[in-house]
Coordinates of C-alpha atoms in Angstrom, one line a residue:
M958 CA 39.4 100.3 42.6
R959 CA 36.4 99.1 44.5
T960 CA 38.0 95.7 45.2
F961 CA 41.1 97.5 46.5
F962 CA 39.1 99.5 49.1
K963 CA 37.1 96.3 50.0
G964 CA 40.5 94.6 50.7
I965 CA 41.7 97.5 52.8
A966 CA 38.5 97.5 54.9
I967 CA 38.8 93.7 55.5
L968 CA 42.4 94.1 56.5
A969 CA 41.5 96.9 58.9
L970 CA 38.8 94.8 60.4
I971 CA 41.2 91.9 60.9
V972 CA 43.8 94.1 62.5
T973 CA 41.1 95.6 64.8
I974 CA 39.9 92.2 65.9
C975 CA 43.5 91.0 66.6
A976 CA 44.3 94.1 68.6
G977 CA 41.1 93.7 70.6
G978 CA 41.9 90.1 71.3
L979 CA 45.4 91.1 72.4
V980 CA 44.0 93.7 74.8
L981 CA 41.5 91.2 76.3
Y982 CA 44.3 88.6 76.7
V983 CA 46.5 91.2 78.5
L984 CA 43.6 92.2 80.8
E985 CA 42.8 88.5 81.6
T986 CA 46.4 87.6 82.4
R987 CA 47.5 90.7 84.3
V988 CA 46.9 89.0 87.7
P989 CA 49.8 86.6 88.4
E990 CA 49.4 83.1 89.5
I991 CA 50.6 83.0 93.1
Q992 CA 51.5 79.8 95.0
V993 CA 52.6 79.6 98.6
I994 CA 55.8 77.5 98.6
A995 CA 56.3 77.4 102.4
S996 CA 54.9 79.0 105.5
G997 CA 55.9 78.5 109.1
T998 CA 56.7 79.9 112.5
L999 CA 60.0 80.1 114.3
P1000 CA 60.4 81.2 117.9
A1001 CA 62.6 84.3 118.0
Q1002 CA 64.9 82.5 120.5
E1003 CA 65.9 80.1 117.8
D1004 CA 67.2 82.9 115.5
E1005 CA 68.9 84.9 118.2
N1006 CA 71.3 86.8 115.8
T1007 CA 68.5 88.2 113.6
F1008 CA 66.3 89.0 116.6
R1009 CA 69.2 90.9 118.4
Y1010 CA 69.9 92.9 115.2
L1011 CA 66.2 93.8 114.9
A1012 CA 65.7 94.7 118.6
Q1013 CA 68.8 96.9 118.4
A1014 CA 67.6 98.6 115.3
L1015 CA 64.2 99.2 116.8
Q1016 CA 65.7 100.6 120.0
N1017 CA 67.9 103.0 118.0
G1018 CA 65.2 103.9 115.6
T1019 CA 67.3 102.8 112.6
Y1020 CA 65.2 99.9 111.3
Q1021 CA 64.5 100.7 107.6
G1022 CA 61.6 98.2 107.0
R1023 CA 58.0 98.4 107.9
V1024 CA 57.3 98.8 111.6
F1025 CA 53.8 98.1 112.9
S1026 CA 54.3 98.8 116.6
D1027 CA 55.8 101.7 118.4
E1028 CA 57.4 99.3 121.0
T1029 CA 61.1 99.7 121.3
Q1030 CA 61.8 97.1 124.0
I1031 CA 61.1 93.5 122.9
S1032 CA 62.4 90.2 124.2
A1033 CA 63.1 87.1 122.3
D1034 CA 61.1 84.8 124.6
S1035 CA 57.9 86.8 123.8
C1036 CA 58.3 86.9 120.0
T1037 CA 57.9 84.7 117.0
F1038 CA 58.9 85.0 113.4
L1039 CA 56.3 84.1 110.8
A1040 CA 57.8 83.3 107.4
A1041 CA 56.3 82.7 104.0
S1042 CA 57.7 82.1 100.5
F1043 CA 55.7 82.7 97.3
R1044 CA 56.2 81.7 93.7
L1045 CA 54.7 84.2 91.2
K1046 CA 54.0 83.2 87.6
N1047 CA 53.6 86.1 85.2
R1048 CA 51.2 84.8 82.6
C1049 CA 51.0 88.2 80.9
L1050 CA 52.8 89.3 77.7
L1051 CA 54.1 92.4 79.6
P1052 CA 56.7 92.5 82.4
M1053 CA 55.6 93.0 86.0
E1054 CA 57.8 95.7 87.7
W1055 CA 58.4 96.8 91.3
I1056 CA 56.9 93.7 92.7
Q1057 CA 56.4 93.9 96.5
V1058 CA 55.0 91.5 99.1
D1059 CA 53.3 93.2 102.1
A1060 CA 51.8 91.6 105.2
E1061 CA 48.5 93.1 106.3
P1062 CA 49.3 93.8 110.0
V1063 CA 47.2 92.5 112.8
D1064 CA 47.3 93.3 116.6
G1065 CA 50.6 92.0 118.0
D1066 CA 52.7 92.5 114.9
I1067 CA 55.9 94.3 115.5
L1068 CA 57.7 94.6 112.2
E1069 CA 58.1 93.1 108.7
L1070 CA 61.3 91.9 107.1
R1071 CA 61.4 91.8 103.3
D1072 CA 63.7 92.2 100.5
E1073 CA 63.6 95.9 99.7
K1074 CA 65.2 95.6 96.2
P1075 CA 62.9 96.4 93.3
H1076 CA 61.8 93.1 91.7
L1077 CA 61.0 92.5 88.0
L1078 CA 59.3 89.5 86.5
N1079 CA 59.6 89.3 82.8
A1080 CA 56.7 88.2 80.6
R1081 CA 55.8 84.5 80.8
S1082 CA 58.3 83.8 83.6
E1083 CA 58.2 83.0 87.3
G1084 CA 60.1 84.0 90.5
D1085 CA 60.1 83.7 94.2
L1086 CA 59.6 86.2 97.0
T1087 CA 59.5 86.0 100.8
V1088 CA 58.1 87.9 103.7
N1089 CA 58.9 87.5 107.4
I1090 CA 56.9 89.1 110.2
L1091 CA 58.1 89.5 113.8
T1092 CA 55.1 89.2 116.1
H1093 CA 54.3 88.6 119.8
N1094 CA 53.7 85.0 120.8
G1095 CA 50.1 83.8 120.8
T1096 CA 48.8 86.9 119.0
F1097 CA 49.0 85.9 115.4
P1098 CA 46.0 84.3 113.7
A1099 CA 46.3 80.9 112.0
E1100 CA 45.8 82.7 108.6
R1101 CA 46.2 86.1 107.3
N1102 CA 46.2 88.1 104.0
I1103 CA 49.4 88.9 102.2
A1104 CA 49.2 91.6 99.5
V1105 CA 51.2 91.4 96.3
S1106 CA 51.5 94.8 94.6
Y1107 CA 53.2 95.4 91.2
Y1108 CA 53.1 97.6 88.1
I1109 CA 52.3 96.8 84.5
L1110 CA 53.1 99.6 82.1
G1111 CA 53.2 102.0 85.0
T1112 CA 49.7 101.1 86.2
P1113 CA 49.6 99.9 89.8
M1114 CA 48.0 96.5 90.4
K1115 CA 47.4 94.6 93.6
T1116 CA 46.2 91.1 94.5
T1117 CA 45.9 89.3 97.8
I1118 CA 46.6 85.8 98.9
R1119 CA 45.5 84.1 102.2
V1120 CA 48.3 82.3 104.0
I1121 CA 47.7 79.6 106.6
W1122 CA 50.7 79.3 108.8
N1123 CA 50.7 75.5 108.9
G1124 CA 51.9 75.3 105.3
E1125 CA 48.6 75.0 103.5
T1126 CA 47.3 77.7 101.1
G1127 CA 44.1 79.5 100.9
D1128 CA 42.2 81.3 98.2
R1129 CA 43.5 84.3 96.2
E1130 CA 41.2 87.3 96.4

């Protein structure tokens, strides 16, 4: 009988150690690996259709995305689109849900274009996201922070990556 309880105690210890290791692994891998695939600028005049749609939506007050400025009259020759694409790698054993990429606005930013659909990244998988910012010419810094927010098991998480608009990447914070 004594040997039986000794075996149960050893089994309970092994299960506890394994569960603790699993929790530590999940905590260590909860931050995704983020890579900037591309970043660049495009004068608004070169994408006239998108600019006209956005200018009209701003003027009518019907734009559904994030608006940083209360300006309603903008012209294509004074604006630039900033675009960045990211590859996220979920290293965790749990899925990342409601993934969203947000630009941290600076002076001169007008609005942000992004995919408003909820995104899900299954465990041990990767996916791409983009963000586009309409800003005034000459007012955007060479680099800025982009926030990536998501949920794991209903817990909100957030990480930041620095994007340099000449295509190089910076450090994740």
